[in-house]
XYZ file of C-alpha atoms in Angstrom:
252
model
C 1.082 -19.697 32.361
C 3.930 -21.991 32.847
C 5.169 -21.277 28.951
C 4.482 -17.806 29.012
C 7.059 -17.519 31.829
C 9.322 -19.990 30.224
C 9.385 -18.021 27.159
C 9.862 -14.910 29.091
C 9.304 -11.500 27.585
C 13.366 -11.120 25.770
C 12.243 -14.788 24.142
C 9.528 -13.208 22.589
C 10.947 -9.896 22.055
C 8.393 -8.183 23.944
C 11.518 -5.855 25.961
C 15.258 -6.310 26.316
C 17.782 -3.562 26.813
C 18.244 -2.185 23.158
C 18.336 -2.758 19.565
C 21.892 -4.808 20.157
C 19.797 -7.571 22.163
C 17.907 -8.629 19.584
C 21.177 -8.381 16.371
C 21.188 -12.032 16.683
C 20.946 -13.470 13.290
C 17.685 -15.022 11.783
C 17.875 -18.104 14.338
C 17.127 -16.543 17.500
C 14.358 -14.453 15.779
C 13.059 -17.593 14.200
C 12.683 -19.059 17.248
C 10.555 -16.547 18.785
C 8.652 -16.736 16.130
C 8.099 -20.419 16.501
C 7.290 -19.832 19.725
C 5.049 -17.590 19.074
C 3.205 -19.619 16.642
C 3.426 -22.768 18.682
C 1.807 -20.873 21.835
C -1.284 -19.759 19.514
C -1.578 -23.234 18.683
C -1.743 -23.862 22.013
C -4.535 -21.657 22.389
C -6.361 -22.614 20.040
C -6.562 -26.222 21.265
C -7.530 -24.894 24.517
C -10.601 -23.324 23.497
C -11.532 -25.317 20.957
C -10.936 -23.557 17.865
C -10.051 -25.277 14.099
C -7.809 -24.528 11.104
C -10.780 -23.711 9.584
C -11.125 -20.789 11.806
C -10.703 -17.684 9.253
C -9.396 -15.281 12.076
C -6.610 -18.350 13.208
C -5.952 -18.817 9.323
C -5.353 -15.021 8.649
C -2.456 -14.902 11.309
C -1.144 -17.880 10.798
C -0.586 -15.912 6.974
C 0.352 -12.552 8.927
C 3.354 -14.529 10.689
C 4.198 -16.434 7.367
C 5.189 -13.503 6.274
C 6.921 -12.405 8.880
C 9.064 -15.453 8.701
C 10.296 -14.436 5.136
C 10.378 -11.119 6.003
C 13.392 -11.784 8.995
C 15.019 -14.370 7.121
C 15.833 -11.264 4.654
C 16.261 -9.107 7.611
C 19.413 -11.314 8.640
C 20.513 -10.983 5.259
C 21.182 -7.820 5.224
C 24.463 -7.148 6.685
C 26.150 -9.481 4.055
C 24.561 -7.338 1.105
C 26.982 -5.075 -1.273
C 23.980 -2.974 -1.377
C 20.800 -3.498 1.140
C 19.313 -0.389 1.059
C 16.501 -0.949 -1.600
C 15.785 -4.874 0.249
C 15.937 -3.244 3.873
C 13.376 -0.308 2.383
C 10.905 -2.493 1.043
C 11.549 -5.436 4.656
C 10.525 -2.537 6.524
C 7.524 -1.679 4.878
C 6.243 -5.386 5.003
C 6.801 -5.344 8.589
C 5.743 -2.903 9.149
C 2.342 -3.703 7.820
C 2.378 -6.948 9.490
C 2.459 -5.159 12.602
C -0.556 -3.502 11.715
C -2.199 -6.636 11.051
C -1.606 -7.980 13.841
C -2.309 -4.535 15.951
C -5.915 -5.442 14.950
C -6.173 -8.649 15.897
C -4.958 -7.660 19.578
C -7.280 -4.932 19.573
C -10.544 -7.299 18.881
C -9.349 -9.677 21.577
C -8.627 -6.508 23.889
C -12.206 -4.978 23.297
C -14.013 -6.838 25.824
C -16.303 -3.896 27.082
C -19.683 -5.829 26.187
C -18.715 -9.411 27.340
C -20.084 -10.834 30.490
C -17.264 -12.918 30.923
C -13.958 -14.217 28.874
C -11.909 -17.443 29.120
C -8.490 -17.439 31.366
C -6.866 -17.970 27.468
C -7.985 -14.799 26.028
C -5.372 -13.022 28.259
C -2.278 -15.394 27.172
C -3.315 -14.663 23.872
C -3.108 -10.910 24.065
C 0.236 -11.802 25.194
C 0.946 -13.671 22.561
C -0.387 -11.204 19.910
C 1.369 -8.152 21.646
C 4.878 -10.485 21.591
C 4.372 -10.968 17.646
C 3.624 -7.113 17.277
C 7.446 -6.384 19.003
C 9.136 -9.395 16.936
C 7.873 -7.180 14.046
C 8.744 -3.902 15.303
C 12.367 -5.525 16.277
C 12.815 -6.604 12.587
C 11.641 -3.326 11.158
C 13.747 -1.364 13.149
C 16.569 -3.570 11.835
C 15.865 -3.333 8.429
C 15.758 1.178 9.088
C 19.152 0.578 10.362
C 20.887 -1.437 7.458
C 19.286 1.026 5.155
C 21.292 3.865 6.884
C 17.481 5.602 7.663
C 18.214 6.305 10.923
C 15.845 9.515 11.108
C 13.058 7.289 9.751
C 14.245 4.363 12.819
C 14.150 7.074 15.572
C 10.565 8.102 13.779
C 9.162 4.990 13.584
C 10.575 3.088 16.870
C 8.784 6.840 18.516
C 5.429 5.796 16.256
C 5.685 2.063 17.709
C 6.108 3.375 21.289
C 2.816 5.679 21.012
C 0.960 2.127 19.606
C 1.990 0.119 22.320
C 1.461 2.773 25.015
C -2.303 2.985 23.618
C -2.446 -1.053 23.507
C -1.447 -0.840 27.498
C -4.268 1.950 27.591
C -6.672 -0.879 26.415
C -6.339 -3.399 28.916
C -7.764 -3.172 32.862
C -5.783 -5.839 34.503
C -8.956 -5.311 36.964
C -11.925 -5.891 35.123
C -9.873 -8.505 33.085
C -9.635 -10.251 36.097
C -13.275 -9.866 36.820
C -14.236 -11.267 33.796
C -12.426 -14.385 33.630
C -13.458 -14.688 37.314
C -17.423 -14.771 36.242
C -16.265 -17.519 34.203
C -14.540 -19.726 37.127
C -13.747 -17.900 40.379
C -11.418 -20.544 41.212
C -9.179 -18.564 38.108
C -9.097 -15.637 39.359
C -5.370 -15.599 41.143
C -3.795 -16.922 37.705
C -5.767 -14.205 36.231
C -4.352 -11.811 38.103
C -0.567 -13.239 37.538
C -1.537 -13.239 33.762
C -2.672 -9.522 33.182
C -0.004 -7.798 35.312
C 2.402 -10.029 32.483
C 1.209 -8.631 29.904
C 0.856 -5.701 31.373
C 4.355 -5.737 32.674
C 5.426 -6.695 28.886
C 3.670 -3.927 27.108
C 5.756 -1.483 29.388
C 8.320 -3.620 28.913
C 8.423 -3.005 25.070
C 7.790 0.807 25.708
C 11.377 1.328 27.367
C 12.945 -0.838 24.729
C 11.813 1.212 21.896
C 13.004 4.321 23.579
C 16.683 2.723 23.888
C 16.553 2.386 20.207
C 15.160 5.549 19.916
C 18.453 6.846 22.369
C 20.260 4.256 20.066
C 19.188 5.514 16.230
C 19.996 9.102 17.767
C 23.605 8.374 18.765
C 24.723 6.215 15.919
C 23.454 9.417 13.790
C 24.849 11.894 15.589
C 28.170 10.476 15.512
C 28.589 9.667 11.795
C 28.220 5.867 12.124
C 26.366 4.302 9.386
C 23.429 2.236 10.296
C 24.711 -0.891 8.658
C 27.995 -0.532 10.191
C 27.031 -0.841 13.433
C 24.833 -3.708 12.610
C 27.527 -5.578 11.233
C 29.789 -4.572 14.529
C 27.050 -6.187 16.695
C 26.869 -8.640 14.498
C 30.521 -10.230 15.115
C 31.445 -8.595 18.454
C 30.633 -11.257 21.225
C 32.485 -9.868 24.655
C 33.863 -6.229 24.876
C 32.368 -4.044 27.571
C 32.150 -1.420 24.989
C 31.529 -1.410 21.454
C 33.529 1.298 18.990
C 32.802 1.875 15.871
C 34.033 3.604 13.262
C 32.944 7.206 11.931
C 32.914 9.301 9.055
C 35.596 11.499 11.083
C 36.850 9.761 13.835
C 36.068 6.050 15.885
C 33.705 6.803 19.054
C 32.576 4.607 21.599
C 29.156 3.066 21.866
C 28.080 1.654 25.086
């Protein structure tokens, strides 16, 4: 519980403010993908699982891939050309959300356990933070390949998965269940399922600021990968302007 706070849910990409918050370069993503990683670890220890686990195994591949995937991501704004890359980034993670959507929705089907360990909830979290990191990187990708119809389409498409992932989970009976297991858990429980409740809903409002975002950028004439590249060097103005097929506008 202590980590999972630490980390917090920008770290992990599970909310923020907009598509801007998370434009920073492959190191910051990396990170939260190491965290990510080195929390399921974590977890694993904790309940006793091995490598040779074939469930652990399969998403320790799933977030291989995502690694590559967002080192090419942060590529992209330095590319003559990074339509064609950015097309094909998307669609890998794209699918590695997907992956990964069914992993959380195993863990989150709990309807014919008796009871389930305190970890099974930071491991939701966990999953659900991986799922945005994904999302993040594929929205990225829409934007460098100038598809901003297909960004505001598929950030919508990502909101409607993570609403129904919220749907899932009964911070209630989650609570009750861990509590069969050890009573004396049951206030950390709690603490743990309104997180990850709090960061599913979290992620919901971010991905309709980049919905808000896509729209805007698009409706003034801005190319995608030009206002990546903006974010990408501008460090401390109030307000961001960038330049247009007609005229400059301001971008909050």
């Amino acid at each position: 519980m202590v980590l999972m706070q630490g980390l917090q849910y920008g770290t992990l990409a599970l909310s923020g403010l907009g598509l801007g918050v998370s434009i920073a370069g492959f190191a910051v993503m990396a990170a939260k993908l190491r965290g990510i990683e080195t929390r399921l670890e974590a977890i694993a220890s904790a309940v006793g699982q091995t490598t040779s686990d074939r469930r652990e195994d399969n998403i320790r591949g799933i977030l291989a891939d995502v690694a590559a995937d967002i080192r090419n991501v942060d590529s992209l704004t330095t590319r003559l050309d990074p339509q064609r890359v950015a097309e094909q980034l998307q669609v890998s993670l794209s699918r590695s959300a997907a992956r990964l959507d069914a992993h959380f929705r195993r863990e989150a089907d709990v309807a014919c356990q008796t009871s389930i360990p305190l970890e099974q909830l930071d491991r939701l979290w966990t999953l659900a933070a991986a799922i945005r990191l994904c999302q993040e990187a594929a929205i990225q990708a829409l934007f460098a390949a100038d598809e901003l119809a297909t960004a505001e389409d598929y950030a919508s498409r990502c909101m409607h998965d993570q609403m129904a992932l919220l749907e899932m989970l009964s911070a209630d009976s989650s609570v009750r269940l861990v509590s069969r297991g050890n009573s004396c858990l049951r206030s950390t429980a709690l603490a743990q399922a309104e997180h990850l409740s709090d960061g599913l809903k979290g992620g919901v409002m971010t991905l309709v600021g980049q919905i808000s975002i896509a729209n805007t950028v698009k409706a003034e004439g801005t190319r995608g990968i030009d206002y990546l590249r903006q974010l990408r060097v501008e460090t401390k103005a109030p307000l961001l302007f960038l330049p247009t097929r007609v005229h400059s506008t301001s971008l909050q």
